[in-house]
């Protein structure tokens, strides 16, 4: 809710996943929750700072994927819900 309340995101989808990764010389295999956060590119820096302050990991996975295309209605809604 905090990302929505602060208008850094229009929607956050949560998906439980199991991740296997190398960390500090060891192979880790852990349950995690993947967040798909819908926001504007102009808000990425602020969103990244907020996520780093909230996340328990030293190096959380925070990546941005470009939107190649989307429905006009959805993109309009997204723009209206995220503060500039």
JSON list of C-alpha atoms in Angstrom, two decimals:
[
{"chain": "A", "resi": 1, "resn": "UNK", "atom": "CA", "xyz": [0.00, 0.00, 0.00]},
{"chain": "A", "resi": 2, "resn": "UNK", "atom": "CA", "xyz": [2.80, 2.48, 0.69]},
{"chain": "A", "resi": 3, "resn": "UNK", "atom": "CA", "xyz": [3.85, 2.75, -2.97]},
{"chain": "A", "resi": 4, "resn": "UNK", "atom": "CA", "xyz": [0.24, 3.42, -3.95]},
{"chain": "A", "resi": 5, "resn": "UNK", "atom": "CA", "xyz": [-0.38, 5.83, -1.10]},
{"chain": "A", "resi": 6, "resn": "UNK", "atom": "CA", "xyz": [2.68, 7.87, -2.06]},
{"chain": "A", "resi": 7, "resn": "UNK", "atom": "CA", "xyz": [1.62, 7.70, -5.76]},
{"chain": "A", "resi": 8, "resn": "UNK", "atom": "CA", "xyz": [4.94, 6.17, -6.81]},
{"chain": "A", "resi": 9, "resn": "UNK", "atom": "CA", "xyz": [2.99, 3.36, -8.46]},
{"chain": "A", "resi": 10, "resn": "UNK", "atom": "CA", "xyz": [-0.43, 2.84, -9.98]},
{"chain": "A", "resi": 11, "resn": "UNK", "atom": "CA", "xyz": [-0.50, -0.92, -9.34]},
{"chain": "A", "resi": 12, "resn": "UNK", "atom": "CA", "xyz": [1.61, -3.53, -7.55]},
{"chain": "A", "resi": 13, "resn": "UNK", "atom": "CA", "xyz": [1.12, -7.20, -8.43]},
{"chain": "A", "resi": 14, "resn": "UNK", "atom": "CA", "xyz": [2.57, -9.80, -6.05]},
{"chain": "A", "resi": 15, "resn": "UNK", "atom": "CA", "xyz": [3.56, -13.28, -7.20]},
{"chain": "A", "resi": 16, "resn": "UNK", "atom": "CA", "xyz": [5.08, -15.91, -4.92]},
{"chain": "A", "resi": 17, "resn": "UNK", "atom": "CA", "xyz": [8.17, -17.45, -6.56]},
{"chain": "A", "resi": 18, "resn": "UNK", "atom": "CA", "xyz": [11.11, -19.66, -5.66]},
{"chain": "A", "resi": 19, "resn": "UNK", "atom": "CA", "xyz": [14.46, -18.12, -6.56]},
{"chain": "A", "resi": 20, "resn": "UNK", "atom": "CA", "xyz": [17.81, -19.88, -6.93]},
{"chain": "A", "resi": 21, "resn": "UNK", "atom": "CA", "xyz": [20.75, -17.50, -7.08]},
{"chain": "A", "resi": 22, "resn": "UNK", "atom": "CA", "xyz": [24.42, -17.09, -6.19]},
{"chain": "A", "resi": 23, "resn": "UNK", "atom": "CA", "xyz": [25.07, -14.83, -3.18]},
{"chain": "A", "resi": 24, "resn": "UNK", "atom": "CA", "xyz": [28.38, -14.31, -1.38]},
{"chain": "A", "resi": 25, "resn": "UNK", "atom": "CA", "xyz": [29.92, -17.46, -2.86]},
{"chain": "A", "resi": 26, "resn": "UNK", "atom": "CA", "xyz": [26.98, -19.76, -2.08]},
{"chain": "A", "resi": 27, "resn": "UNK", "atom": "CA", "xyz": [24.00, -21.01, -4.03]},
{"chain": "A", "resi": 28, "resn": "UNK", "atom": "CA", "xyz": [20.79, -19.89, -2.33]},
{"chain": "A", "resi": 29, "resn": "UNK", "atom": "CA", "xyz": [17.32, -21.35, -2.92]},
{"chain": "A", "resi": 30, "resn": "UNK", "atom": "CA", "xyz": [14.61, -19.30, -1.24]},
{"chain": "A", "resi": 31, "resn": "UNK", "atom": "CA", "xyz": [10.91, -18.49, -1.49]},
{"chain": "A", "resi": 32, "resn": "UNK", "atom": "CA", "xyz": [10.43, -14.84, -2.47]},
{"chain": "A", "resi": 33, "resn": "UNK", "atom": "CA", "xyz": [7.65, -12.54, -3.61]},
{"chain": "A", "resi": 34, "resn": "UNK", "atom": "CA", "xyz": [8.09, -10.98, -7.04]},
{"chain": "A", "resi": 35, "resn": "UNK", "atom": "CA", "xyz": [6.61, -7.50, -7.28]},
{"chain": "A", "resi": 36, "resn": "UNK", "atom": "CA", "xyz": [5.55, -6.12, -10.65]},
{"chain": "A", "resi": 37, "resn": "UNK", "atom": "CA", "xyz": [5.25, -2.40, -10.05]},
{"chain": "A", "resi": 38, "resn": "UNK", "atom": "CA", "xyz": [3.55, -0.28, -12.68]},
{"chain": "A", "resi": 39, "resn": "UNK", "atom": "CA", "xyz": [4.84, 3.29, -12.72]},
{"chain": "A", "resi": 40, "resn": "UNK", "atom": "CA", "xyz": [6.23, 5.97, -15.02]},
{"chain": "A", "resi": 41, "resn": "UNK", "atom": "CA", "xyz": [9.86, 6.10, -16.10]},
{"chain": "A", "resi": 42, "resn": "UNK", "atom": "CA", "xyz": [10.09, 9.59, -14.66]},
{"chain": "A", "resi": 43, "resn": "UNK", "atom": "CA", "xyz": [9.36, 8.15, -11.18]},
{"chain": "A", "resi": 44, "resn": "UNK", "atom": "CA", "xyz": [11.90, 5.32, -11.29]},
{"chain": "A", "resi": 45, "resn": "UNK", "atom": "CA", "xyz": [14.62, 7.05, -9.21]},
{"chain": "A", "resi": 46, "resn": "UNK", "atom": "CA", "xyz": [12.17, 7.93, -6.42]},
{"chain": "A", "resi": 47, "resn": "UNK", "atom": "CA", "xyz": [10.65, 4.45, -6.52]},
{"chain": "A", "resi": 48, "resn": "UNK", "atom": "CA", "xyz": [14.10, 2.83, -6.37]},
{"chain": "A", "resi": 49, "resn": "UNK", "atom": "CA", "xyz": [15.07, 4.89, -3.31]},
{"chain": "A", "resi": 50, "resn": "UNK", "atom": "CA", "xyz": [11.81, 3.97, -1.54]},
{"chain": "A", "resi": 51, "resn": "UNK", "atom": "CA", "xyz": [12.19, 0.27, -2.35]},
{"chain": "A", "resi": 52, "resn": "UNK", "atom": "CA", "xyz": [15.77, 0.22, -1.05]},
{"chain": "A", "resi": 53, "resn": "UNK", "atom": "CA", "xyz": [14.62, 1.79, 2.22]},
{"chain": "A", "resi": 54, "resn": "UNK", "atom": "CA", "xyz": [11.82, -0.78, 2.62]},
{"chain": "A", "resi": 55, "resn": "UNK", "atom": "CA", "xyz": [13.54, -3.97, 1.41]},
{"chain": "A", "resi": 56, "resn": "UNK", "atom": "CA", "xyz": [15.40, -6.28, 3.83]},
{"chain": "A", "resi": 57, "resn": "UNK", "atom": "CA", "xyz": [17.98, -7.41, 1.21]},
{"chain": "A", "resi": 58, "resn": "UNK", "atom": "CA", "xyz": [21.34, -5.66, 0.83]},
{"chain": "A", "resi": 59, "resn": "UNK", "atom": "CA", "xyz": [20.96, -5.84, -2.96]},
{"chain": "A", "resi": 60, "resn": "UNK", "atom": "CA", "xyz": [17.27, -6.15, -3.91]},
{"chain": "A", "resi": 61, "resn": "UNK", "atom": "CA", "xyz": [16.45, -6.88, -7.54]},
{"chain": "A", "resi": 62, "resn": "UNK", "atom": "CA", "xyz": [15.14, -3.58, -8.86]},
{"chain": "A", "resi": 63, "resn": "UNK", "atom": "CA", "xyz": [14.98, -3.43, -12.65]},
{"chain": "A", "resi": 64, "resn": "UNK", "atom": "CA", "xyz": [12.94, -1.41, -15.13]},
{"chain": "A", "resi": 65, "resn": "UNK", "atom": "CA", "xyz": [11.50, -2.92, -18.27]},
{"chain": "A", "resi": 66, "resn": "UNK", "atom": "CA", "xyz": [10.30, -0.62, -21.05]},
{"chain": "A", "resi": 67, "resn": "UNK", "atom": "CA", "xyz": [6.72, -0.70, -22.26]},
{"chain": "A", "resi": 68, "resn": "UNK", "atom": "CA", "xyz": [6.88, -1.24, -26.02]},
{"chain": "A", "resi": 69, "resn": "UNK", "atom": "CA", "xyz": [3.13, -0.78, -26.41]},
{"chain": "A", "resi": 70, "resn": "UNK", "atom": "CA", "xyz": [-0.04, -0.73, -24.35]},
{"chain": "A", "resi": 71, "resn": "UNK", "atom": "CA", "xyz": [-3.70, 0.07, -24.60]},
{"chain": "A", "resi": 72, "resn": "UNK", "atom": "CA", "xyz": [-4.35, 3.80, -24.62]},
{"chain": "A", "resi": 73, "resn": "UNK", "atom": "CA", "xyz": [-6.92, 3.48, -21.84]},
{"chain": "A", "resi": 74, "resn": "UNK", "atom": "CA", "xyz": [-4.55, 1.59, -19.53]},
{"chain": "A", "resi": 75, "resn": "UNK", "atom": "CA", "xyz": [-1.61, 3.94, -20.16]},
{"chain": "A", "resi": 76, "resn": "UNK", "atom": "CA", "xyz": [-3.85, 6.94, -19.55]},
{"chain": "A", "resi": 77, "resn": "UNK", "atom": "CA", "xyz": [-5.04, 5.44, -16.25]},
{"chain": "A", "resi": 78, "resn": "UNK", "atom": "CA", "xyz": [-1.44, 4.68, -15.22]},
{"chain": "A", "resi": 79, "resn": "UNK", "atom": "CA", "xyz": [-0.34, 8.25, -15.95]},
{"chain": "A", "resi": 80, "resn": "UNK", "atom": "CA", "xyz": [-3.27, 9.67, -14.00]},
{"chain": "A", "resi": 81, "resn": "UNK", "atom": "CA", "xyz": [-2.54, 7.50, -10.92]},
{"chain": "A", "resi": 82, "resn": "UNK", "atom": "CA", "xyz": [1.20, 8.18, -10.62]},
{"chain": "A", "resi": 83, "resn": "UNK", "atom": "CA", "xyz": [2.20, 11.59, -9.33]},
{"chain": "A", "resi": 84, "resn": "UNK", "atom": "CA", "xyz": [4.57, 13.45, -11.69]}
]
